[in-house]
mmCIF file of C-alpha atoms in Angstrom:
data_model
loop_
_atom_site.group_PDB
_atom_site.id
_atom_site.type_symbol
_atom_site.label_atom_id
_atom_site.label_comp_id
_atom_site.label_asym_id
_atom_site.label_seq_id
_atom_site.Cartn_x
_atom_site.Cartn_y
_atom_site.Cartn_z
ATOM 1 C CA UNK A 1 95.823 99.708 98.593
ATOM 2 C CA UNK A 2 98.506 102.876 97.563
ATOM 3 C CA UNK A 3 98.273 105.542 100.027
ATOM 4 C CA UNK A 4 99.044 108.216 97.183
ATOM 5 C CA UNK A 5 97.164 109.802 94.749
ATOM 6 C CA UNK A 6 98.646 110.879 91.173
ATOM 7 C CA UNK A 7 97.676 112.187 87.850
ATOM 8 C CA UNK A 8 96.752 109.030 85.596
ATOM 9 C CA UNK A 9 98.724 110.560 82.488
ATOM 10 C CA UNK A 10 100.959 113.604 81.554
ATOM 11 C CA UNK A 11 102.877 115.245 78.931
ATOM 12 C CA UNK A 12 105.731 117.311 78.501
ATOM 13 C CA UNK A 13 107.941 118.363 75.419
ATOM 14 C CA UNK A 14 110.996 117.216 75.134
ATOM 15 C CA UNK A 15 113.828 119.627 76.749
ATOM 16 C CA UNK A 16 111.325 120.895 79.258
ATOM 17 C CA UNK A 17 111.423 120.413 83.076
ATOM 18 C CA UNK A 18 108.683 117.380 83.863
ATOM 19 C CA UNK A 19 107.244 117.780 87.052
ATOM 20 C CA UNK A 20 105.110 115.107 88.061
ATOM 21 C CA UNK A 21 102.688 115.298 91.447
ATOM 22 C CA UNK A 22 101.611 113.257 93.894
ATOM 23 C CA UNK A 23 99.501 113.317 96.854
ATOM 24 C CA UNK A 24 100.333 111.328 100.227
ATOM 25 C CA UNK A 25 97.891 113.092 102.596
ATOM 26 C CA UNK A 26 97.903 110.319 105.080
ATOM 27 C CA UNK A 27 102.025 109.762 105.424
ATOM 28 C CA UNK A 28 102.659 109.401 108.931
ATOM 29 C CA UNK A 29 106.120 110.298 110.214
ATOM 30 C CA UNK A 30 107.901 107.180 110.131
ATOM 31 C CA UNK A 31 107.184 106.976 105.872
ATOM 32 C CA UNK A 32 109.925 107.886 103.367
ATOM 33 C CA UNK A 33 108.387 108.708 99.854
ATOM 34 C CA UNK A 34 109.615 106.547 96.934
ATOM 35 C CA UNK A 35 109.663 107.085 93.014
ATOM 36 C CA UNK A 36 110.132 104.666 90.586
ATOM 37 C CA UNK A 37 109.238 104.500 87.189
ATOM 38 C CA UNK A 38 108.495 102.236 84.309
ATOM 39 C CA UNK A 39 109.625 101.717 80.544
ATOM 40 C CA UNK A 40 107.701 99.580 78.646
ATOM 41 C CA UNK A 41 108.871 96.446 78.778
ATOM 42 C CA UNK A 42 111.426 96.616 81.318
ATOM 43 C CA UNK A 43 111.095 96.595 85.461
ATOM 44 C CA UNK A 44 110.697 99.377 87.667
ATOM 45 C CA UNK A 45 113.716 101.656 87.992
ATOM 46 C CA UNK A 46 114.369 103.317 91.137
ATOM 47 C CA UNK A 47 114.713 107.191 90.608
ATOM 48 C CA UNK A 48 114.930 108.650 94.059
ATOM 49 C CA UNK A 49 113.482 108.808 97.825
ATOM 50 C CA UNK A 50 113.221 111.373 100.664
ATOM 51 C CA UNK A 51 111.769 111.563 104.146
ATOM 52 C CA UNK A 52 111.181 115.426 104.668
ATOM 53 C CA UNK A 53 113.724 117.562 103.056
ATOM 54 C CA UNK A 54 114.636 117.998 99.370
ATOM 55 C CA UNK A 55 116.316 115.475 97.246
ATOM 56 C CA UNK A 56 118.326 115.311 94.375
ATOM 57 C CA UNK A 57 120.366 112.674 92.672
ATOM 58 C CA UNK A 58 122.100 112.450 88.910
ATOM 59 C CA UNK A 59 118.320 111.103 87.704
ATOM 60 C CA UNK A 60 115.812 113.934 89.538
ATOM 61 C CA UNK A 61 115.042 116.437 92.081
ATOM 62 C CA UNK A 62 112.593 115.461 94.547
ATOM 63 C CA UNK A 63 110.441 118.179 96.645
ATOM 64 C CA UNK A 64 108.278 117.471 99.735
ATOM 65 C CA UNK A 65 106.080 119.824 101.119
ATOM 66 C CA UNK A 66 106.455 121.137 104.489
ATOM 67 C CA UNK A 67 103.466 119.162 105.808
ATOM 68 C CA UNK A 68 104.613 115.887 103.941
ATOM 69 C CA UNK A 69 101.348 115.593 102.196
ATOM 70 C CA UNK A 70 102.289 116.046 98.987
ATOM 71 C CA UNK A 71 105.510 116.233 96.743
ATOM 72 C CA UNK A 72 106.668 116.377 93.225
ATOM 73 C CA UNK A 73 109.324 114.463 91.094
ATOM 74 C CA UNK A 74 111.322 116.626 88.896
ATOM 75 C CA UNK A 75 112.840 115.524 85.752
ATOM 76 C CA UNK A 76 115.099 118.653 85.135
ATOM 77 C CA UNK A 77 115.194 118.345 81.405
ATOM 78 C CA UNK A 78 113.011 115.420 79.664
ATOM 79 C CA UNK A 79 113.963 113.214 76.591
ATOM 80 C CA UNK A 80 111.939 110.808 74.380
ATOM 81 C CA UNK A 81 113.595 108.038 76.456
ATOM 82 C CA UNK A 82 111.945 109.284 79.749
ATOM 83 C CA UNK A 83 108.913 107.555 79.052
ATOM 84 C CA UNK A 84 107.547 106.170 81.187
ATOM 85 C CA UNK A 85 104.740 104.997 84.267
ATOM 86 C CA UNK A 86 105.996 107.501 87.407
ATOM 87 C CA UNK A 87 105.331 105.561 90.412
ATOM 88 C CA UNK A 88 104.859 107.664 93.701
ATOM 89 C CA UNK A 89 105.049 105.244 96.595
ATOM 90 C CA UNK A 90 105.394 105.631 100.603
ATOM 91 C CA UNK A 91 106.819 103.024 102.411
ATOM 92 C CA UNK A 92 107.763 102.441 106.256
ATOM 93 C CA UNK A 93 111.799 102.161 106.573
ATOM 94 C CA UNK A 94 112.471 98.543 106.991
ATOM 95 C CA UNK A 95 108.985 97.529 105.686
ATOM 96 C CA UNK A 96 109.986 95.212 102.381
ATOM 97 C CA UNK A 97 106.474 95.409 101.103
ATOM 98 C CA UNK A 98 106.288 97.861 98.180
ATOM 99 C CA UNK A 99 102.659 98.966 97.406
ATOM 100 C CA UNK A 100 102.386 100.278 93.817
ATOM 101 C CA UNK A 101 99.923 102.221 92.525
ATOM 102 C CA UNK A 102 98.609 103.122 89.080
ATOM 103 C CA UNK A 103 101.091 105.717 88.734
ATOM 104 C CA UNK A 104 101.316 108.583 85.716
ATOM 105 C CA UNK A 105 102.248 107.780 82.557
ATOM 106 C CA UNK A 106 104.582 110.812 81.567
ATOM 107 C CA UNK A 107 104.402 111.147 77.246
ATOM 108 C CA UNK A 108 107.646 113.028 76.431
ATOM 109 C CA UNK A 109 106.695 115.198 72.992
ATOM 110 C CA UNK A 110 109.160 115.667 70.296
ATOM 111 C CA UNK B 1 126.943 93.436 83.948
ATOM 112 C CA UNK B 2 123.617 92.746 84.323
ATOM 113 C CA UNK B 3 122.629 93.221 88.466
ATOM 114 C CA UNK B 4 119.240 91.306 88.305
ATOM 115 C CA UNK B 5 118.931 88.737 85.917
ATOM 116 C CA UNK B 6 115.433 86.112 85.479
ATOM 117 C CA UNK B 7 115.084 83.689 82.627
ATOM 118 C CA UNK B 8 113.853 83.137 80.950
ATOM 119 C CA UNK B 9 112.280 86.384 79.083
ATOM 120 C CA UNK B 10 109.460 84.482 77.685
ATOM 121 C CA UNK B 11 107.740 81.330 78.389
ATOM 122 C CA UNK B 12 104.906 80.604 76.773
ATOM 123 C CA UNK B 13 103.011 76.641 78.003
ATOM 124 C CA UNK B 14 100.311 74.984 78.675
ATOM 125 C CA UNK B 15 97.341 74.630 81.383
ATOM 126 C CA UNK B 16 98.302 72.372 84.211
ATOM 127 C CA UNK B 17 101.883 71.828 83.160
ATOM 128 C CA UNK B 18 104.812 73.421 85.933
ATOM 129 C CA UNK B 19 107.163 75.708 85.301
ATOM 130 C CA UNK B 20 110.151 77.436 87.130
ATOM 131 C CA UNK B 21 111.608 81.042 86.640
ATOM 132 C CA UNK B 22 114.954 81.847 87.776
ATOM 133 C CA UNK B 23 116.435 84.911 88.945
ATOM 134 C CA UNK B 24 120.078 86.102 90.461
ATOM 135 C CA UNK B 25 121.286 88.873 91.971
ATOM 136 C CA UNK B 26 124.968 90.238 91.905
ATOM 137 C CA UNK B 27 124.477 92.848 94.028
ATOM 138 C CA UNK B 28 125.256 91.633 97.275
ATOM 139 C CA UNK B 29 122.105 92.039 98.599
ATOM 140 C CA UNK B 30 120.570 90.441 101.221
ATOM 141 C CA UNK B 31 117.014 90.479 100.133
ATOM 142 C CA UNK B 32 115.053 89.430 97.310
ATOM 143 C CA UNK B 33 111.582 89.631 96.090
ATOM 144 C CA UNK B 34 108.901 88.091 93.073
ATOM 145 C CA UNK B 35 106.285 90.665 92.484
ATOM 146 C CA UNK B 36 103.393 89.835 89.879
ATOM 147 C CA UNK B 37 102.380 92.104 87.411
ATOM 148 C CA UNK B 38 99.140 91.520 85.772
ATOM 149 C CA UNK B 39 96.887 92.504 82.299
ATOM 150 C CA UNK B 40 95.942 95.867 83.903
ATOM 151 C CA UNK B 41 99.661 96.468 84.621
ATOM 152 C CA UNK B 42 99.035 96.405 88.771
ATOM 153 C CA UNK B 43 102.451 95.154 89.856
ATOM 154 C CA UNK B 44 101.798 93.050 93.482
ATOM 155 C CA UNK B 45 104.319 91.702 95.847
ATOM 156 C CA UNK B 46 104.184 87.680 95.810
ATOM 157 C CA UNK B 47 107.295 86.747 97.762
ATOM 158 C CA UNK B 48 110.400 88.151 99.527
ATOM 159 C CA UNK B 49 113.363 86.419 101.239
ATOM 160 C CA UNK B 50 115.713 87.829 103.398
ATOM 161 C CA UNK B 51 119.021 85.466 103.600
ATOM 162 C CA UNK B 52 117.323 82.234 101.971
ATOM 163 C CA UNK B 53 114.207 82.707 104.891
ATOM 164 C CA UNK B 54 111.079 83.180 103.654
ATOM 165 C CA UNK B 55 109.480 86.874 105.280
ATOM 166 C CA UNK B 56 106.536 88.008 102.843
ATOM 167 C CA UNK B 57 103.947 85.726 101.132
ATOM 168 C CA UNK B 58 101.308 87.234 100.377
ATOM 169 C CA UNK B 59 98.462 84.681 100.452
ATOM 170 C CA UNK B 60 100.043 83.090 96.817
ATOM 171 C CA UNK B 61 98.199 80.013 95.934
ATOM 172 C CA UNK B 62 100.571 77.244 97.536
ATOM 173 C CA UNK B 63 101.087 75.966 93.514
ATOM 174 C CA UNK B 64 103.238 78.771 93.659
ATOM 175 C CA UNK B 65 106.781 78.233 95.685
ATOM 176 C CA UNK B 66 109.832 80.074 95.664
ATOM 177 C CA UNK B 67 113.232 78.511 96.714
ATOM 178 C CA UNK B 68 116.140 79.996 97.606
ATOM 179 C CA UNK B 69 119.157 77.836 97.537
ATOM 180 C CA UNK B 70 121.630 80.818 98.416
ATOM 181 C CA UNK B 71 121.328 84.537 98.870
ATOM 182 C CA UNK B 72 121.779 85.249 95.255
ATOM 183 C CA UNK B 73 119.646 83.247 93.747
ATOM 184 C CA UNK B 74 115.769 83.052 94.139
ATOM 185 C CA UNK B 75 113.593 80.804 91.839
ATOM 186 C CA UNK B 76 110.084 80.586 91.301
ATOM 187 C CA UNK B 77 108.474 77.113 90.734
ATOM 188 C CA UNK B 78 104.732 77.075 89.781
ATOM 189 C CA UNK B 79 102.893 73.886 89.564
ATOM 190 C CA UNK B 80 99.533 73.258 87.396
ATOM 191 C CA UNK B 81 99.336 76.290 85.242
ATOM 192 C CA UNK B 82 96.462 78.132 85.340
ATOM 193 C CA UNK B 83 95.000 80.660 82.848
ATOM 194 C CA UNK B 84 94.581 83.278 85.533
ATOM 195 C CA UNK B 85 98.448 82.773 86.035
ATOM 196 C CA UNK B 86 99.281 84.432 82.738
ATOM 197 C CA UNK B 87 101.145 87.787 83.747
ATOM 198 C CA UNK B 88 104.760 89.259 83.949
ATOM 199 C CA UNK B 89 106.677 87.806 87.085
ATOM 200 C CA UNK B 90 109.321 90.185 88.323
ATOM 201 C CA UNK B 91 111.999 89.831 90.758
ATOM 202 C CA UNK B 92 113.744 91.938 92.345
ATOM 203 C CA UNK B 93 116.110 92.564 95.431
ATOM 204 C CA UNK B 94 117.585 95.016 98.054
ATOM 205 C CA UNK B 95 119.817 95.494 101.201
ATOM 206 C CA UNK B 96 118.570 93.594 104.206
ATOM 207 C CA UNK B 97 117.620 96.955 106.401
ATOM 208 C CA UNK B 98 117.183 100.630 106.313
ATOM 209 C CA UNK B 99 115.345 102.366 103.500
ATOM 210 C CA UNK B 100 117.715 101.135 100.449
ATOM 211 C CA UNK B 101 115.242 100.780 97.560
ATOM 212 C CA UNK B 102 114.857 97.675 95.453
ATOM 213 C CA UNK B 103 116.368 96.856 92.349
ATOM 214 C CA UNK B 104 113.938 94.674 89.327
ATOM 215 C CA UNK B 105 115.127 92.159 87.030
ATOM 216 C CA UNK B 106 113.434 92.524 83.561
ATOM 217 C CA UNK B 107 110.476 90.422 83.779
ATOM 218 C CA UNK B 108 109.394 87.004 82.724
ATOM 219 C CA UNK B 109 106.567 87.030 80.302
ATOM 220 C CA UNK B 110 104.585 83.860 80.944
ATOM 221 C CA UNK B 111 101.576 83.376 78.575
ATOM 222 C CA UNK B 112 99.310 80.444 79.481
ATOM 223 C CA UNK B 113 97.928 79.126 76.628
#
């Protein structure tokens, strides 16, 4: 089973920061947290990972809470072709197995 | 250039027939994975390999067996179709250690008909 929680869909308008939530209340300290997400029709993409601090990379921002339990993907400024199932996702270092939830399925509005 | 490639995109058969899917890498990667995306859109590990060694198989029906002839290259081979086996196959691969993430191929589409 996923050990994180998230919103089942969102939306945002186009141009607008997308911030997307999810809930990992029973990380333990050894577990990085993992995003990927999904455009119809194509395989997961990796967007970004972090272990504690604050991430960012050319795709997102990433932002962990203090106690780990929860964080948020930020997608700085959304377009129609952001689209997409946001997969939250914790995962051991070293462990191959990738546990996906049901993710949120972010509608970018025109 | 493409870094995970499967064919083929679609494959559409019949029950009790076998099929293979292939699927290379040009990554350099060490590791490499079939996941199995269903109707509902849950997306479940199958299979990984880590240098042509099987590590991860979890408990897929033994009419379904991967085969690795090099690090590159991992192929799925499924014998007598089954209706229930109608889903997106997806491979994928990564570095061998650490926390590198994994990087998907496409997607088969196999339809079972």
């Amino acid at each position: 089973d996923a050990k994180t929680t998230q919103p089942p869909s969102m939306d945002c308008a186009e141009g607008r920061a997308a911030n997307l939530p999810c809930n990992h209340s029973t990380i333990s300290g050894n577990e990085y947290v993992y995003w990927y997400r999904q455009i119809h029709s194509q395989g997961p993409q990796y967007i970004i990972h972090g272990l504690k601090n604050n991430e960012t990379n050319e795709m997102a921002s990433l932002i962990i809470t203090e106690d780990r339990k929860s964080s948020t993907l930020i997608l700085p400024h959304a377009t129609l072709r952001d689209t997409a199932v946001y997969y939250c996702i914790v995962r051991v270092a070293g462990d191959d197995k990738i546990i996906f939830g049901k993710g949120t399925r972010l509608h970018i509005l025109p | 250039d493409t870094a995970v490639s499967q064919t083929p995109k679609y494959l559409v058969t019949q029950m009790g027939n076998d099929k293979s899917i292939k699927c290379e890498q040009n990554l350099g990667h060490d590791t490499m994975y079939w996941y199995k995306q269903d109707s509902k859109k849950f997306l479940k590990i199958m299979f990984s390999y880590n240098n042509k060694e099987l590590i991860i198989n979890e408990t897929v029906p033994n009419r379904f067996s991967p085969k690795s002839p090099d690090k590159a290259h991992l192929n799925l081979h499924i014998n007598s179709l089954e209706l229930g086996d109608s889903a997106v196959y997806f491979c994928a691969s990564s570095q061998e250690t650490g926390v590198q993430p994994q990087h998907f191929g496409d997607g088969t589409r196999l339809s079972i008909l």
